[in-house]
JSON list of C-alpha atoms in Angstrom, two decimals:
[
{"chain": "A", "resi": 1, "resn": "MET", "atom": "CA", "xyz": [-49.51, -57.65, -48.46]},
{"chain": "A", "resi": 2, "resn": "SER", "atom": "CA", "xyz": [-48.07, -54.90, -50.39]},
{"chain": "A", "resi": 3, "resn": "THR", "atom": "CA", "xyz": [-48.74, -52.06, -47.92]},
{"chain": "A", "resi": 4, "resn": "VAL", "atom": "CA", "xyz": [-49.09, -52.06, -44.17]},
{"chain": "A", "resi": 5, "resn": "ILE", "atom": "CA", "xyz": [-51.46, -49.55, -42.87]},
{"chain": "A", "resi": 6, "resn": "GLY", "atom": "CA", "xyz": [-50.98, -47.38, -39.68]},
{"chain": "A", "resi": 7, "resn": "ASP", "atom": "CA", "xyz": [-52.84, -44.73, -37.69]},
{"chain": "A", "resi": 8, "resn": "LEU", "atom": "CA", "xyz": [-50.78, -41.87, -39.67]},
{"chain": "A", "resi": 9, "resn": "ILE", "atom": "CA", "xyz": [-48.74, -43.63, -41.89]},
{"chain": "A", "resi": 10, "resn": "LYS", "atom": "CA", "xyz": [-48.35, -46.51, -44.43]},
{"chain": "A", "resi": 11, "resn": "LEU", "atom": "CA", "xyz": [-45.39, -48.69, -44.99]},
{"chain": "A", "resi": 12, "resn": "ARG", "atom": "CA", "xyz": [-44.71, -50.09, -48.38]},
{"chain": "A", "resi": 13, "resn": "ALA", "atom": "CA", "xyz": [-41.59, -51.62, -50.34]},
{"chain": "A", "resi": 14, "resn": "MET", "atom": "CA", "xyz": [-39.06, -49.09, -51.26]},
{"chain": "A", "resi": 15, "resn": "GLU", "atom": "CA", "xyz": [-38.35, -48.34, -55.18]},
{"chain": "A", "resi": 16, "resn": "PRO", "atom": "CA", "xyz": [-35.36, -47.50, -57.12]},
{"chain": "A", "resi": 17, "resn": "SER", "atom": "CA", "xyz": [-37.33, -44.02, -57.62]},
{"chain": "A", "resi": 18, "resn": "ASP", "atom": "CA", "xyz": [-36.93, -43.37, -53.70]},
{"chain": "A", "resi": 19, "resn": "ALA", "atom": "CA", "xyz": [-33.02, -43.03, -54.48]},
{"chain": "A", "resi": 20, "resn": "GLU", "atom": "CA", "xyz": [-33.12, -39.21, -54.53]},
{"chain": "A", "resi": 21, "resn": "ALA", "atom": "CA", "xyz": [-35.19, -39.04, -51.11]},
{"chain": "A", "resi": 22, "resn": "LEU", "atom": "CA", "xyz": [-32.81, -41.81, -49.71]},
{"chain": "A", "resi": 23, "resn": "TRP", "atom": "CA", "xyz": [-29.80, -39.82, -50.84]},
{"chain": "A", "resi": 24, "resn": "ARG", "atom": "CA", "xyz": [-30.57, -36.52, -49.59]},
{"chain": "A", "resi": 25, "resn": "TRP", "atom": "CA", "xyz": [-31.57, -37.93, -46.10]},
{"chain": "A", "resi": 26, "resn": "ASN", "atom": "CA", "xyz": [-28.05, -39.82, -45.83]},
{"chain": "A", "resi": 27, "resn": "HIS", "atom": "CA", "xyz": [-26.47, -36.27, -46.30]},
{"chain": "A", "resi": 28, "resn": "ASP", "atom": "CA", "xyz": [-27.98, -34.54, -43.97]},
{"chain": "A", "resi": 29, "resn": "PRO", "atom": "CA", "xyz": [-26.00, -34.39, -40.83]},
{"chain": "A", "resi": 30, "resn": "ASP", "atom": "CA", "xyz": [-29.06, -33.82, -38.48]},
{"chain": "A", "resi": 31, "resn": "VAL", "atom": "CA", "xyz": [-30.93, -37.11, -39.82]},
{"chain": "A", "resi": 32, "resn": "VAL", "atom": "CA", "xyz": [-27.79, -39.19, -39.54]},
{"chain": "A", "resi": 33, "resn": "ARG", "atom": "CA", "xyz": [-26.36, -37.74, -36.42]},
{"chain": "A", "resi": 34, "resn": "TRP", "atom": "CA", "xyz": [-27.11, -40.97, -34.18]},
{"chain": "A", "resi": 35, "resn": "MET", "atom": "CA", "xyz": [-26.78, -43.42, -37.11]},
{"chain": "A", "resi": 36, "resn": "ASP", "atom": "CA", "xyz": [-23.71, -45.39, -38.46]},
{"chain": "A", "resi": 37, "resn": "ASP", "atom": "CA", "xyz": [-23.40, -43.33, -41.49]},
{"chain": "A", "resi": 38, "resn": "GLY", "atom": "CA", "xyz": [-20.92, -45.45, -43.32]},
{"chain": "A", "resi": 39, "resn": "TYR", "atom": "CA", "xyz": [-19.28, -43.89, -46.32]},
{"chain": "A", "resi": 40, "resn": "ALA", "atom": "CA", "xyz": [-20.88, -41.27, -48.85]},
{"chain": "A", "resi": 41, "resn": "GLN", "atom": "CA", "xyz": [-22.43, -42.94, -51.76]},
{"chain": "A", "resi": 42, "resn": "SER", "atom": "CA", "xyz": [-23.44, -41.12, -55.06]},
{"chain": "A", "resi": 43, "resn": "LEU", "atom": "CA", "xyz": [-26.99, -40.70, -55.87]},
{"chain": "A", "resi": 44, "resn": "ALA", "atom": "CA", "xyz": [-26.57, -43.35, -58.66]},
{"chain": "A", "resi": 45, "resn": "GLY", "atom": "CA", "xyz": [-24.88, -45.80, -56.41]},
{"chain": "A", "resi": 46, "resn": "VAL", "atom": "CA", "xyz": [-28.23, -45.49, -53.95]},
{"chain": "A", "resi": 47, "resn": "ARG", "atom": "CA", "xyz": [-30.58, -45.88, -56.89]},
{"chain": "A", "resi": 48, "resn": "SER", "atom": "CA", "xyz": [-28.25, -49.57, -57.68]},
{"chain": "A", "resi": 49, "resn": "ARG", "atom": "CA", "xyz": [-28.63, -50.51, -54.33]},
{"chain": "A", "resi": 50, "resn": "LEU", "atom": "CA", "xyz": [-32.32, -50.23, -54.43]},
{"chain": "A", "resi": 51, "resn": "GLU", "atom": "CA", "xyz": [-32.52, -51.51, -57.95]},
{"chain": "A", "resi": 52, "resn": "SER", "atom": "CA", "xyz": [-30.28, -54.77, -57.10]},
{"chain": "A", "resi": 53, "resn": "ARG", "atom": "CA", "xyz": [-31.76, -55.15, -53.60]},
{"chain": "A", "resi": 54, "resn": "PRO", "atom": "CA", "xyz": [-33.55, -58.48, -52.82]},
{"chain": "A", "resi": 55, "resn": "ARG", "atom": "CA", "xyz": [-36.98, -58.68, -52.79]},
{"chain": "A", "resi": 56, "resn": "ASN", "atom": "CA", "xyz": [-38.56, -58.67, -49.17]},
{"chain": "A", "resi": 57, "resn": "GLY", "atom": "CA", "xyz": [-38.62, -61.73, -47.13]},
{"chain": "A", "resi": 58, "resn": "TYR", "atom": "CA", "xyz": [-38.74, -63.13, -43.85]},
{"chain": "A", "resi": 59, "resn": "GLY", "atom": "CA", "xyz": [-35.06, -62.36, -43.02]},
{"chain": "A", "resi": 60, "resn": "ASP", "atom": "CA", "xyz": [-34.97, -58.78, -44.11]},
{"chain": "A", "resi": 61, "resn": "VAL", "atom": "CA", "xyz": [-37.97, -56.49, -44.81]},
{"chain": "A", "resi": 62, "resn": "LEU", "atom": "CA", "xyz": [-37.63, -52.86, -45.61]},
{"chain": "A", "resi": 63, "resn": "TYR", "atom": "CA", "xyz": [-40.36, -50.39, -45.99]},
{"chain": "A", "resi": 64, "resn": "GLY", "atom": "CA", "xyz": [-40.53, -46.97, -46.84]},
{"chain": "A", "resi": 65, "resn": "VAL", "atom": "CA", "xyz": [-42.96, -44.75, -44.55]},
{"chain": "A", "resi": 66, "resn": "GLU", "atom": "CA", "xyz": [-45.43, -42.76, -46.33]},
{"chain": "A", "resi": 67, "resn": "VAL", "atom": "CA", "xyz": [-47.68, -40.27, -44.80]},
{"chain": "A", "resi": 68, "resn": "ARG", "atom": "CA", "xyz": [-51.62, -41.62, -45.32]},
{"chain": "A", "resi": 69, "resn": "GLU", "atom": "CA", "xyz": [-52.96, -38.20, -45.76]},
{"chain": "A", "resi": 70, "resn": "ASP", "atom": "CA", "xyz": [-50.70, -37.42, -48.98]},
{"chain": "A", "resi": 71, "resn": "GLY", "atom": "CA", "xyz": [-48.58, -40.39, -50.05]},
{"chain": "A", "resi": 72, "resn": "LYS", "atom": "CA", "xyz": [-45.15, -38.44, -49.05]},
{"chain": "A", "resi": 73, "resn": "LEU", "atom": "CA", "xyz": [-42.34, -40.68, -48.52]},
{"chain": "A", "resi": 74, "resn": "ILE", "atom": "CA", "xyz": [-40.74, -39.50, -45.11]},
{"chain": "A", "resi": 75, "resn": "GLY", "atom": "CA", "xyz": [-38.36, -42.21, -43.79]},
{"chain": "A", "resi": 76, "resn": "LEU", "atom": "CA", "xyz": [-37.85, -46.04, -43.89]},
{"chain": "A", "resi": 77, "resn": "VAL", "atom": "CA", "xyz": [-38.44, -49.07, -41.23]},
{"chain": "A", "resi": 78, "resn": "ARG", "atom": "CA", "xyz": [-36.79, -52.22, -41.44]},
{"chain": "A", "resi": 79, "resn": "LEU", "atom": "CA", "xyz": [-36.76, -55.73, -39.74]},
{"chain": "A", "resi": 80, "resn": "ARG", "atom": "CA", "xyz": [-33.72, -57.73, -40.35]},
{"chain": "A", "resi": 81, "resn": "ASP", "atom": "CA", "xyz": [-31.61, -60.56, -39.32]},
{"chain": "A", "resi": 82, "resn": "ALA", "atom": "CA", "xyz": [-35.12, -62.40, -38.87]},
{"chain": "A", "resi": 83, "resn": "GLU", "atom": "CA", "xyz": [-34.76, -65.90, -37.86]},
{"chain": "A", "resi": 84, "resn": "PRO", "atom": "CA", "xyz": [-37.57, -68.54, -37.66]},
{"chain": "A", "resi": 85, "resn": "GLU", "atom": "CA", "xyz": [-35.46, -70.57, -35.21]},
{"chain": "A", "resi": 86, "resn": "THR", "atom": "CA", "xyz": [-35.24, -68.12, -32.58]},
{"chain": "A", "resi": 87, "resn": "GLY", "atom": "CA", "xyz": [-38.26, -65.77, -33.43]},
{"chain": "A", "resi": 88, "resn": "ARG", "atom": "CA", "xyz": [-36.05, -62.71, -33.24]},
{"chain": "A", "resi": 89, "resn": "ALA", "atom": "CA", "xyz": [-35.56, -59.74, -35.49]},
{"chain": "A", "resi": 90, "resn": "GLU", "atom": "CA", "xyz": [-33.72, -56.24, -35.34]},
{"chain": "A", "resi": 91, "resn": "LEU", "atom": "CA", "xyz": [-35.53, -52.83, -35.90]},
{"chain": "A", "resi": 92, "resn": "ASP", "atom": "CA", "xyz": [-33.97, -49.90, -37.76]},
{"chain": "A", "resi": 93, "resn": "ILE", "atom": "CA", "xyz": [-35.99, -46.74, -38.42]},
{"chain": "A", "resi": 94, "resn": "TYR", "atom": "CA", "xyz": [-35.46, -43.14, -39.24]},
{"chain": "A", "resi": 95, "resn": "LEU", "atom": "CA", "xyz": [-37.52, -40.40, -40.56]},
{"chain": "A", "resi": 96, "resn": "GLY", "atom": "CA", "xyz": [-35.41, -38.15, -42.86]},
{"chain": "A", "resi": 97, "resn": "GLU", "atom": "CA", "xyz": [-38.09, -35.47, -43.61]},
{"chain": "A", "resi": 98, "resn": "LYS", "atom": "CA", "xyz": [-37.50, -33.26, -40.37]},
{"chain": "A", "resi": 99, "resn": "ASP", "atom": "CA", "xyz": [-40.79, -31.45, -40.91]},
{"chain": "A", "resi": 100, "resn": "TYR", "atom": "CA", "xyz": [-42.26, -34.51, -39.78]},
{"chain": "A", "resi": 101, "resn": "TRP", "atom": "CA", "xyz": [-40.25, -35.10, -36.51]},
{"chain": "A", "resi": 102, "resn": "GLY", "atom": "CA", "xyz": [-41.83, -34.74, -33.20]},
{"chain": "A", "resi": 103, "resn": "ARG", "atom": "CA", "xyz": [-45.62, -35.41, -34.61]},
{"chain": "A", "resi": 104, "resn": "GLY", "atom": "CA", "xyz": [-46.07, -38.94, -34.04]},
{"chain": "A", "resi": 105, "resn": "TYR", "atom": "CA", "xyz": [-45.12, -40.66, -37.45]},
{"chain": "A", "resi": 106, "resn": "ALA", "atom": "CA", "xyz": [-42.18, -42.40, -36.09]},
{"chain": "A", "resi": 107, "resn": "THR", "atom": "CA", "xyz": [-43.98, -43.76, -33.25]},
{"chain": "A", "resi": 108, "resn": "ASP", "atom": "CA", "xyz": [-46.97, -44.86, -35.55]},
{"chain": "A", "resi": 109, "resn": "ALA", "atom": "CA", "xyz": [-44.26, -46.53, -37.89]},
{"chain": "A", "resi": 110, "resn": "VAL", "atom": "CA", "xyz": [-42.43, -48.33, -34.99]},
{"chain": "A", "resi": 111, "resn": "ARG", "atom": "CA", "xyz": [-45.74, -49.64, -33.72]},
{"chain": "A", "resi": 112, "resn": "THR", "atom": "CA", "xyz": [-47.04, -50.74, -37.28]},
{"chain": "A", "resi": 113, "resn": "MET", "atom": "CA", "xyz": [-43.85, -52.43, -38.05]},
{"chain": "A", "resi": 114, "resn": "CYS", "atom": "CA", "xyz": [-43.46, -53.95, -34.86]},
{"chain": "A", "resi": 115, "resn": "ARG", "atom": "CA", "xyz": [-47.31, -55.17, -35.18]},
{"chain": "A", "resi": 116, "resn": "TYR", "atom": "CA", "xyz": [-46.30, -56.53, -38.25]},
{"chain": "A", "resi": 117, "resn": "GLY", "atom": "CA", "xyz": [-43.52, -58.37, -37.17]},
{"chain": "A", "resi": 118, "resn": "PHE", "atom": "CA", "xyz": [-45.44, -60.31, -34.46]},
{"chain": "A", "resi": 119, "resn": "GLU", "atom": "CA", "xyz": [-48.75, -60.94, -36.35]},
{"chain": "A", "resi": 120, "resn": "LYS", "atom": "CA", "xyz": [-47.30, -61.94, -39.93]},
{"chain": "A", "resi": 121, "resn": "MET", "atom": "CA", "xyz": [-43.82, -63.00, -39.32]},
{"chain": "A", "resi": 122, "resn": "ARG", "atom": "CA", "xyz": [-44.49, -64.64, -36.02]},
{"chain": "A", "resi": 123, "resn": "LEU", "atom": "CA", "xyz": [-41.55, -63.15, -34.33]},
{"chain": "A", "resi": 124, "resn": "HIS", "atom": "CA", "xyz": [-41.48, -63.21, -30.58]},
{"chain": "A", "resi": 125, "resn": "LYS", "atom": "CA", "xyz": [-38.71, -60.59, -29.67]},
{"chain": "A", "resi": 126, "resn": "ILE", "atom": "CA", "xyz": [-37.84, -57.37, -31.52]},
{"chain": "A", "resi": 127, "resn": "MET", "atom": "CA", "xyz": [-34.73, -55.76, -30.70]},
{"chain": "A", "resi": 128, "resn": "LEU", "atom": "CA", "xyz": [-32.56, -52.46, -31.37]},
{"chain": "A", "resi": 129, "resn": "THR", "atom": "CA", "xyz": [-29.87, -50.39, -30.21]},
{"chain": "A", "resi": 130, "resn": "VAL", "atom": "CA", "xyz": [-30.10, -46.70, -29.43]},
{"chain": "A", "resi": 131, "resn": "VAL", "atom": "CA", "xyz": [-27.42, -44.06, -28.59]},
{"chain": "A", "resi": 132, "resn": "VAL", "atom": "CA", "xyz": [-28.20, -43.04, -25.00]},
{"chain": "A", "resi": 133, "resn": "GLU", "atom": "CA", "xyz": [-27.97, -39.29, -26.17]},
{"chain": "A", "resi": 134, "resn": "ASN", "atom": "CA", "xyz": [-30.88, -39.84, -28.75]},
{"chain": "A", "resi": 135, "resn": "GLU", "atom": "CA", "xyz": [-33.45, -39.16, -26.39]},
{"chain": "A", "resi": 136, "resn": "ALA", "atom": "CA", "xyz": [-36.29, -38.61, -28.78]},
{"chain": "A", "resi": 137, "resn": "ALA", "atom": "CA", "xyz": [-35.88, -42.16, -30.23]},
{"chain": "A", "resi": 138, "resn": "HIS", "atom": "CA", "xyz": [-35.62, -43.86, -26.85]},
{"chain": "A", "resi": 139, "resn": "HIS", "atom": "CA", "xyz": [-38.65, -41.86, -25.71]},
{"chain": "A", "resi": 140, "resn": "VAL", "atom": "CA", "xyz": [-40.67, -43.21, -28.98]},
{"chain": "A", "resi": 141, "resn": "TYR", "atom": "CA", "xyz": [-39.40, -46.73, -28.52]},
{"chain": "A", "resi": 142, "resn": "GLN", "atom": "CA", "xyz": [-40.52, -46.89, -24.73]},
{"chain": "A", "resi": 143, "resn": "LYS", "atom": "CA", "xyz": [-43.66, -45.45, -25.77]},
{"chain": "A", "resi": 144, "resn": "VAL", "atom": "CA", "xyz": [-44.24, -48.48, -27.70]},
{"chain": "A", "resi": 145, "resn": "GLY", "atom": "CA", "xyz": [-43.39, -50.90, -24.77]},
{"chain": "A", "resi": 146, "resn": "PHE", "atom": "CA", "xyz": [-39.39, -51.45, -25.64]},
{"chain": "A", "resi": 147, "resn": "VAL", "atom": "CA", "xyz": [-37.81, -51.75, -22.46]},
{"chain": "A", "resi": 148, "resn": "ASP", "atom": "CA", "xyz": [-34.08, -51.39, -21.70]},
{"chain": "A", "resi": 149, "resn": "GLU", "atom": "CA", "xyz": [-32.17, -54.69, -21.31]},
{"chain": "A", "resi": 150, "resn": "GLY", "atom": "CA", "xyz": [-28.77, -53.24, -21.12]},
{"chain": "A", "resi": 151, "resn": "ARG", "atom": "CA", "xyz": [-25.99, -50.67, -21.89]},
{"chain": "A", "resi": 152, "resn": "LEU", "atom": "CA", "xyz": [-23.13, -51.26, -24.41]},
{"chain": "A", "resi": 153, "resn": "ARG", "atom": "CA", "xyz": [-20.32, -49.00, -23.22]},
{"chain": "A", "resi": 154, "resn": "GLU", "atom": "CA", "xyz": [-18.34, -46.37, -25.92]},
{"chain": "A", "resi": 155, "resn": "VAL", "atom": "CA", "xyz": [-19.57, -48.46, -29.05]},
{"chain": "A", "resi": 156, "resn": "PHE", "atom": "CA", "xyz": [-20.49, -45.46, -31.28]},
{"chain": "A", "resi": 157, "resn": "ARG", "atom": "CA", "xyz": [-18.25, -42.83, -32.26]},
{"chain": "A", "resi": 158, "resn": "ARG", "atom": "CA", "xyz": [-19.38, -39.61, -33.62]},
{"chain": "A", "resi": 159, "resn": "ASP", "atom": "CA", "xyz": [-17.52, -36.34, -33.43]},
{"chain": "A", "resi": 160, "resn": "GLY", "atom": "CA", "xyz": [-14.55, -37.71, -32.09]},
{"chain": "A", "resi": 161, "resn": "ARG", "atom": "CA", "xyz": [-16.11, -38.91, -28.97]},
{"chain": "A", "resi": 162, "resn": "TRP", "atom": "CA", "xyz": [-17.62, -42.40, -28.11]},
{"chain": "A", "resi": 163, "resn": "TYR", "atom": "CA", "xyz": [-20.94, -42.80, -26.74]},
{"chain": "A", "resi": 164, "resn": "ASP", "atom": "CA", "xyz": [-23.03, -45.52, -25.00]},
{"chain": "A", "resi": 165, "resn": "MET", "atom": "CA", "xyz": [-25.89, -47.47, -26.39]},
{"chain": "A", "resi": 166, "resn": "PHE", "atom": "CA", "xyz": [-28.85, -48.90, -24.70]},
{"chain": "A", "resi": 167, "resn": "THR", "atom": "CA", "xyz": [-30.04, -52.40, -26.10]},
{"chain": "A", "resi": 168, "resn": "MET", "atom": "CA", "xyz": [-33.92, -52.29, -26.06]},
{"chain": "A", "resi": 169, "resn": "GLY", "atom": "CA", "xyz": [-36.49, -55.35, -26.28]},
{"chain": "A", "resi": 170, "resn": "LEU", "atom": "CA", "xyz": [-39.93, -55.78, -27.04]},
{"chain": "A", "resi": 171, "resn": "LEU", "atom": "CA", "xyz": [-41.99, -59.09, -26.62]},
{"chain": "A", "resi": 172, "resn": "GLU", "atom": "CA", "xyz": [-44.87, -60.35, -28.33]},
{"chain": "A", "resi": 173, "resn": "GLY", "atom": "CA", "xyz": [-47.71, -59.34, -26.21]},
{"chain": "A", "resi": 174, "resn": "GLU", "atom": "CA", "xyz": [-45.91, -56.04, -24.91]},
{"chain": "A", "resi": 175, "resn": "LEU", "atom": "CA", "xyz": [-46.86, -53.98, -27.71]},
{"chain": "A", "resi": 176, "resn": "ARG", "atom": "CA", "xyz": [-48.49, -50.87, -26.64]}
]
């Protein structure tokens, strides 16, 4: 399936033409506040990474998050490190367009990607980590059914300070 449809969003494969948006988001301090942002990359580097990225497959599925209403790309979502032997994968998501924060788009994207993981990939469990202070993201994950499974102490560093992270999990059948 080339696109996955949610209530507010649709998920589609990322394209090299998405590089400019991705580069812009990755240079916005508000967007990357609670993410491992690594080292700065040039726009050409981001485009090259998207061009050379392997095709989506079971172990790694990366989708752009588009608004259904107008087709605007607002973020990305990924299921990575999926293993058929364990039936588990890790979820990453972020919305780079701040005008769309707090309006249900992230919740719909998480719910839609998890549904895809359980139905199409036959996963049993989807996991993630989230910085404890990132209350908006933590709320989104809880709303779709993720539960706190543990707390990793001082594993995320930002602005010279160490932060704890929650580990969260969602089992097949728990998706709301």
